Amino acid sequence: MVSAKINEIFDSIQGEGPYIGYRQIFIRFCGCNLVCDYCDTEFQTGESYTSGQLLNKINEYNLNAVHSISLTGGEPLLHYEFLREFLPQIQKKIYLETNGILIKPLADIIGFIDIISMDIKLNSSAKIGDVFNQHKNFIELAQKYGKEIFAKIVFDENIEEFELNECAALGKTYKIPLILQPKMEKAGISVSKEKMLEVFDKLTSKYSDTRLIGQVHKFYDFR
């Protein structure tokens, strides 16, 4: 029986992207295939669950009150074999938060996923190199199966003009919403108001289905 290491399970609001404010059950998986410069998530320590154990834990919550189950991390798709066992037992919408790199694992469980929140990893902020081709293939697979997908763009003061152009081209090609998300630190948003407005103006001028949305749960001091 396959097990997965999970950092935490909790009931809260979605604080990012177009589903902001919706109540979800969050399952935070341990481990990630990337090391992004701005990552502020503790996902190395956790407890191992079988699919049955996790189902029992999820059923302790009032599932009638939540919009969906959020698979987050870390990178949930690292646990695709576990998810292949677990997800068929869930009767709520499944909301996948992912870095948009692991294409074959997505293909393995895509039939159980309803909404995909994909990060666009800019080298200026994440510092992991150019992964736009992986993002393109990831989006193409999601759309092939008719899945709802949008992309979040975490940015800071160092965002480059060519990165904005690539993001706009990605949005236009696949007709997906783009969510500009200013990088946050413990003290709050680390991007100046002037820079946020400049980036927002430049990207909306190139692709209008763009929104500027911060991490609202952090302002509420929610998990």
mmCIF file of C-alpha atoms in Angstrom:
data_model
loop_
_atom_site.group_PDB
_atom_site.id
_atom_site.type_symbol
_atom_site.label_atom_id
_atom_site.label_comp_id
_atom_site.label_asym_id
_atom_site.label_seq_id
_atom_site.Cartn_x
_atom_site.Cartn_y
_atom_site.Cartn_z
ATOM 1 C CA MET A 1 0.000 0.000 0.000
ATOM 2 C CA VAL A 2 1.357 3.404 -1.019
ATOM 3 C CA SER A 3 1.805 6.080 1.630
ATOM 4 C CA ALA A 4 2.592 9.791 1.443
ATOM 5 C CA LYS A 5 4.345 12.128 3.851
ATOM 6 C CA ILE A 6 2.063 15.037 4.714
ATOM 7 C CA ASN A 7 3.150 18.180 6.537
ATOM 8 C CA GLU A 8 -0.288 19.356 7.649
ATOM 9 C CA ILE A 9 -4.034 19.097 7.032
ATOM 10 C CA PHE A 10 -6.230 22.064 7.860
ATOM 11 C CA ASP A 11 -9.472 23.925 7.143
ATOM 12 C CA SER A 12 -9.029 27.515 5.948
ATOM 13 C CA ILE A 13 -9.697 29.942 3.113
ATOM 14 C CA GLN A 14 -7.974 29.981 -0.244
ATOM 15 C CA GLY A 15 -5.789 33.086 -0.097
ATOM 16 C CA GLU A 16 -4.433 33.225 -3.653
ATOM 17 C CA GLY A 17 -5.737 33.527 -7.195
ATOM 18 C CA PRO A 18 -9.298 33.703 -8.571
ATOM 19 C CA TYR A 19 -10.741 31.352 -5.920
ATOM 20 C CA ILE A 20 -9.674 33.670 -3.137
ATOM 21 C CA GLY A 21 -11.942 33.524 -0.099
ATOM 22 C CA TYR A 22 -13.364 30.056 -0.780
ATOM 23 C CA ARG A 23 -13.256 27.619 2.111
ATOM 24 C CA GLN A 24 -11.092 24.586 1.442
ATOM 25 C CA ILE A 25 -9.535 21.633 3.197
ATOM 26 C CA PHE A 26 -5.798 21.898 2.566
ATOM 27 C CA ILE A 27 -3.545 18.847 2.347
ATOM 28 C CA ARG A 28 0.075 20.025 2.370
ATOM 29 C CA PHE A 29 2.388 17.343 0.981
ATOM 30 C CA CYS A 30 6.054 17.134 1.903
ATOM 31 C CA GLY A 31 8.819 17.417 -0.649
ATOM 32 C CA CYS A 32 9.389 19.464 -3.787
ATOM 33 C CA ASN A 33 11.307 18.977 -7.012
ATOM 34 C CA LEU A 34 12.346 22.645 -7.075
ATOM 35 C CA VAL A 35 14.140 25.018 -4.711
ATOM 36 C CA CYS A 36 12.623 28.430 -5.398
ATOM 37 C CA ASP A 37 14.354 31.445 -3.931
ATOM 38 C CA TYR A 38 11.151 32.894 -2.473
ATOM 39 C CA CYS A 39 9.716 29.710 -0.947
ATOM 40 C CA ASP A 40 8.527 30.259 2.628
ATOM 41 C CA THR A 41 6.784 26.915 3.170
ATOM 42 C CA GLU A 42 7.905 24.266 5.647
ATOM 43 C CA PHE A 43 7.269 20.996 3.847
ATOM 44 C CA GLN A 44 10.082 18.676 4.916
ATOM 45 C CA THR A 45 8.704 17.441 8.227
ATOM 46 C CA GLY A 46 5.472 15.486 8.383
ATOM 47 C CA GLU A 47 3.605 12.280 9.070
ATOM 48 C CA SER A 48 3.055 9.339 6.724
ATOM 49 C CA TYR A 49 -0.510 8.473 5.739
ATOM 50 C CA THR A 50 -2.008 5.654 3.718
ATOM 51 C CA SER A 51 -4.920 6.620 1.479
ATOM 52 C CA GLY A 52 -7.356 5.094 3.962
ATOM 53 C CA GLN A 53 -5.857 6.987 6.888
ATOM 54 C CA LEU A 54 -5.988 10.256 4.998
ATOM 55 C CA LEU A 55 -9.599 9.631 3.960
ATOM 56 C CA ASN A 56 -10.539 9.057 7.606
ATOM 57 C CA LYS A 57 -8.793 12.305 8.556
ATOM 58 C CA ILE A 58 -10.550 14.289 5.816
ATOM 59 C CA ASN A 59 -13.909 12.886 6.854
ATOM 60 C CA GLU A 60 -13.455 14.446 10.304
ATOM 61 C CA TYR A 61 -14.164 17.818 8.675
ATOM 62 C CA ASN A 62 -17.536 19.199 7.616
ATOM 63 C CA LEU A 63 -17.113 18.596 3.904
ATOM 64 C CA ASN A 64 -20.527 20.100 3.162
ATOM 65 C CA ALA A 65 -19.088 23.484 4.185
ATOM 66 C CA VAL A 66 -16.074 23.499 1.861
ATOM 67 C CA HIS A 67 -15.786 24.368 -1.799
ATOM 68 C CA SER A 68 -12.998 21.911 -2.588
ATOM 69 C CA ILE A 69 -9.979 19.945 -1.394
ATOM 70 C CA SER A 70 -6.688 21.719 -2.076
ATOM 71 C CA LEU A 71 -3.640 19.575 -2.788
ATOM 72 C CA THR A 72 -0.681 21.788 -2.003
ATOM 73 C CA GLY A 73 2.892 21.516 -0.828
ATOM 74 C CA GLY A 74 5.678 21.252 -1.573
ATOM 75 C CA GLU A 75 4.706 19.629 -4.844
ATOM 76 C CA PRO A 76 1.707 17.278 -4.661
ATOM 77 C CA LEU A 77 2.464 15.640 -8.000
ATOM 78 C CA LEU A 78 5.534 13.988 -6.487
ATOM 79 C CA HIS A 79 2.957 11.773 -4.747
ATOM 80 C CA TYR A 80 0.956 10.839 -7.853
ATOM 81 C CA GLU A 81 0.953 7.108 -7.039
ATOM 82 C CA PHE A 82 -0.601 7.848 -3.651
ATOM 83 C CA LEU A 83 -3.064 10.310 -5.209
ATOM 84 C CA ARG A 84 -4.115 7.696 -7.752
ATOM 85 C CA GLU A 85 -5.340 5.589 -4.812
ATOM 86 C CA PHE A 86 -6.694 8.426 -2.687
ATOM 87 C CA LEU A 87 -8.525 10.756 -5.069
ATOM 88 C CA PRO A 88 -11.191 8.313 -6.364
ATOM 89 C CA GLN A 89 -12.524 8.147 -2.790
ATOM 90 C CA ILE A 90 -13.187 11.909 -2.583
ATOM 91 C CA GLN A 91 -16.557 13.343 -3.597
ATOM 92 C CA LYS A 92 -15.523 17.029 -3.525
ATOM 93 C CA LYS A 93 -13.848 19.106 -6.212
ATOM 94 C CA ILE A 94 -10.084 18.692 -6.286
ATOM 95 C CA TYR A 95 -7.960 21.829 -6.523
ATOM 96 C CA LEU A 96 -4.323 21.164 -7.440
ATOM 97 C CA GLU A 97 -1.630 23.709 -6.567
ATOM 98 C CA THR A 98 1.470 22.877 -8.591
ATOM 99 C CA ASN A 99 4.679 24.267 -10.031
ATOM 100 C CA GLY A 100 3.639 23.124 -13.503
ATOM 101 C CA ILE A 101 6.710 21.018 -14.252
ATOM 102 C CA LEU A 102 5.775 17.373 -13.632
ATOM 103 C CA ILE A 103 3.845 16.519 -16.772
ATOM 104 C CA LYS A 104 3.801 12.708 -16.634
ATOM 105 C CA PRO A 105 2.543 12.600 -13.024
ATOM 106 C CA LEU A 106 -0.236 15.025 -13.991
ATOM 107 C CA ALA A 107 -1.227 12.744 -16.867
ATOM 108 C CA ASP A 108 -1.489 9.853 -14.429
ATOM 109 C CA ILE A 109 -4.139 11.503 -12.201
ATOM 110 C CA ILE A 110 -5.663 14.212 -14.369
ATOM 111 C CA GLY A 111 -9.017 12.473 -14.484
ATOM 112 C CA PHE A 112 -9.463 13.195 -10.775
ATOM 113 C CA ILE A 113 -8.475 16.897 -10.906
ATOM 114 C CA ASP A 114 -11.003 19.716 -11.385
ATOM 115 C CA ILE A 115 -9.036 22.967 -11.003
ATOM 116 C CA ILE A 116 -5.322 23.576 -11.547
ATOM 117 C CA SER A 117 -3.496 26.513 -10.010
ATOM 118 C CA MET A 118 -0.123 26.529 -11.770
ATOM 119 C CA ASP A 119 2.824 28.706 -10.827
ATOM 120 C CA ILE A 120 4.802 30.340 -13.606
ATOM 121 C CA LYS A 121 8.360 30.217 -12.320
ATOM 122 C CA LEU A 122 10.209 33.367 -13.313
ATOM 123 C CA ASN A 123 13.965 33.052 -13.082
ATOM 124 C CA SER A 124 14.170 36.628 -11.791
ATOM 125 C CA SER A 125 12.304 35.643 -8.604
ATOM 126 C CA ALA A 126 12.501 31.840 -8.341
ATOM 127 C CA LYS A 127 16.077 31.545 -9.665
ATOM 128 C CA ILE A 128 15.660 28.032 -11.096
ATOM 129 C CA GLY A 129 16.295 28.769 -14.780
ATOM 130 C CA ASP A 130 13.939 28.912 -17.762
ATOM 131 C CA VAL A 131 11.075 26.396 -17.450
ATOM 132 C CA PHE A 132 8.578 27.977 -19.874
ATOM 133 C CA ASN A 133 8.616 24.989 -22.230
ATOM 134 C CA GLN A 134 7.641 22.680 -19.360
ATOM 135 C CA HIS A 135 4.854 25.104 -18.423
ATOM 136 C CA LYS A 136 3.552 25.079 -22.010
ATOM 137 C CA ASN A 137 3.453 21.289 -22.150
ATOM 138 C CA PHE A 138 1.752 21.190 -18.755
ATOM 139 C CA ILE A 139 -0.993 23.607 -19.836
ATOM 140 C CA GLU A 140 -1.516 21.749 -23.111
ATOM 141 C CA LEU A 141 -2.072 18.503 -21.242
ATOM 142 C CA ALA A 142 -4.555 20.137 -18.821
ATOM 143 C CA GLN A 143 -6.524 21.694 -21.663
ATOM 144 C CA LYS A 144 -6.498 18.476 -23.675
ATOM 145 C CA TYR A 145 -8.567 16.974 -20.857
ATOM 146 C CA GLY A 146 -10.768 20.051 -20.497
ATOM 147 C CA LYS A 147 -9.462 21.063 -17.080
ATOM 148 C CA GLU A 148 -9.791 24.546 -15.655
ATOM 149 C CA ILE A 149 -6.323 26.046 -15.306
ATOM 150 C CA PHE A 150 -4.911 29.442 -14.420
ATOM 151 C CA ALA A 151 -1.376 30.633 -13.758
ATOM 152 C CA LYS A 152 0.078 32.597 -10.851
ATOM 153 C CA ILE A 153 3.169 34.727 -11.438
ATOM 154 C CA VAL A 154 5.163 35.464 -8.290
ATOM 155 C CA PHE A 155 7.320 38.502 -9.037
ATOM 156 C CA ASP A 156 9.614 40.967 -7.322
ATOM 157 C CA GLU A 157 11.475 44.153 -8.203
ATOM 158 C CA ASN A 158 13.812 42.207 -10.520
ATOM 159 C CA ILE A 159 11.186 41.044 -13.027
ATOM 160 C CA GLU A 160 12.460 41.385 -16.594
ATOM 161 C CA GLU A 161 10.652 42.794 -19.630
ATOM 162 C CA PHE A 162 11.190 39.586 -21.596
ATOM 163 C CA GLU A 163 9.559 37.606 -18.776
ATOM 164 C CA LEU A 164 6.448 39.764 -19.010
ATOM 165 C CA ASN A 165 6.431 39.177 -22.767
ATOM 166 C CA GLU A 166 6.684 35.406 -22.253
ATOM 167 C CA CYS A 167 3.867 35.440 -19.717
ATOM 168 C CA ALA A 168 1.646 37.471 -22.037
ATOM 169 C CA ALA A 169 2.391 35.102 -24.922
ATOM 170 C CA LEU A 170 1.523 32.132 -22.709
ATOM 171 C CA GLY A 171 -1.775 33.739 -21.717
ATOM 172 C CA LYS A 172 -2.678 34.592 -25.303
ATOM 173 C CA THR A 173 -1.775 31.174 -26.678
ATOM 174 C CA TYR A 174 -3.750 29.183 -24.137
ATOM 175 C CA LYS A 175 -6.345 31.806 -23.156
ATOM 176 C CA ILE A 176 -5.857 31.301 -19.432
ATOM 177 C CA PRO A 177 -6.150 33.860 -16.611
ATOM 178 C CA LEU A 178 -2.851 35.233 -15.331
ATOM 179 C CA ILE A 179 -2.550 36.208 -11.667
ATOM 180 C CA LEU A 180 0.268 38.600 -10.762
ATOM 181 C CA GLN A 181 1.296 37.860 -7.182
ATOM 182 C CA PRO A 182 3.849 40.208 -5.580
ATOM 183 C CA LYS A 183 6.462 38.424 -3.512
ATOM 184 C CA MET A 184 5.857 38.618 0.219
ATOM 185 C CA GLU A 185 8.240 38.502 3.139
ATOM 186 C CA LYS A 186 7.543 38.391 6.871
ATOM 187 C CA ALA A 187 7.139 42.164 6.998
ATOM 188 C CA GLY A 188 4.599 42.122 4.166
ATOM 189 C CA ILE A 189 4.724 42.745 0.416
ATOM 190 C CA SER A 190 8.332 43.167 -0.688
ATOM 191 C CA VAL A 191 7.470 44.923 -3.962
ATOM 192 C CA SER A 192 6.930 48.685 -4.020
ATOM 193 C CA LYS A 193 3.514 50.046 -5.000
ATOM 194 C CA GLU A 194 5.128 51.820 -7.946
ATOM 195 C CA LYS A 195 6.684 48.589 -9.222
ATOM 196 C CA MET A 196 3.441 46.626 -8.781
ATOM 197 C CA LEU A 197 1.512 49.198 -10.796
ATOM 198 C CA GLU A 198 4.228 49.317 -13.454
ATOM 199 C CA VAL A 199 4.238 45.521 -13.883
ATOM 200 C CA PHE A 200 0.438 45.382 -13.839
ATOM 201 C CA ASP A 201 0.195 48.110 -16.484
ATOM 202 C CA LYS A 202 2.749 46.443 -18.744
ATOM 203 C CA LEU A 203 1.200 42.989 -18.549
ATOM 204 C CA THR A 204 -2.429 44.093 -18.920
ATOM 205 C CA SER A 205 -1.395 46.157 -21.953
ATOM 206 C CA LYS A 206 -0.189 42.918 -23.538
ATOM 207 C CA TYR A 207 -2.848 40.543 -22.149
ATOM 208 C CA SER A 208 -6.038 41.831 -20.542
ATOM 209 C CA ASP A 209 -7.069 38.665 -18.652
ATOM 210 C CA THR A 210 -4.601 39.563 -15.918
ATOM 211 C CA ARG A 211 -5.253 40.285 -12.249
ATOM 212 C CA LEU A 212 -3.054 41.617 -9.455
ATOM 213 C CA ILE A 213 -3.809 39.616 -6.301
ATOM 214 C CA GLY A 214 -1.643 39.311 -3.194
ATOM 215 C CA GLN A 215 -1.680 36.536 -0.606
ATOM 216 C CA VAL A 216 -4.794 37.606 1.268
ATOM 217 C CA HIS A 217 -4.612 34.868 3.925
ATOM 218 C CA LYS A 218 -1.379 36.416 5.182
ATOM 219 C CA PHE A 219 -3.090 39.767 5.760
ATOM 220 C CA TYR A 220 -5.770 37.923 7.749
ATOM 221 C CA ASP A 221 -3.046 36.011 9.596
ATOM 222 C CA PHE A 222 -4.666 32.734 8.527
ATOM 223 C CA ARG A 223 -2.797 29.585 7.602
#
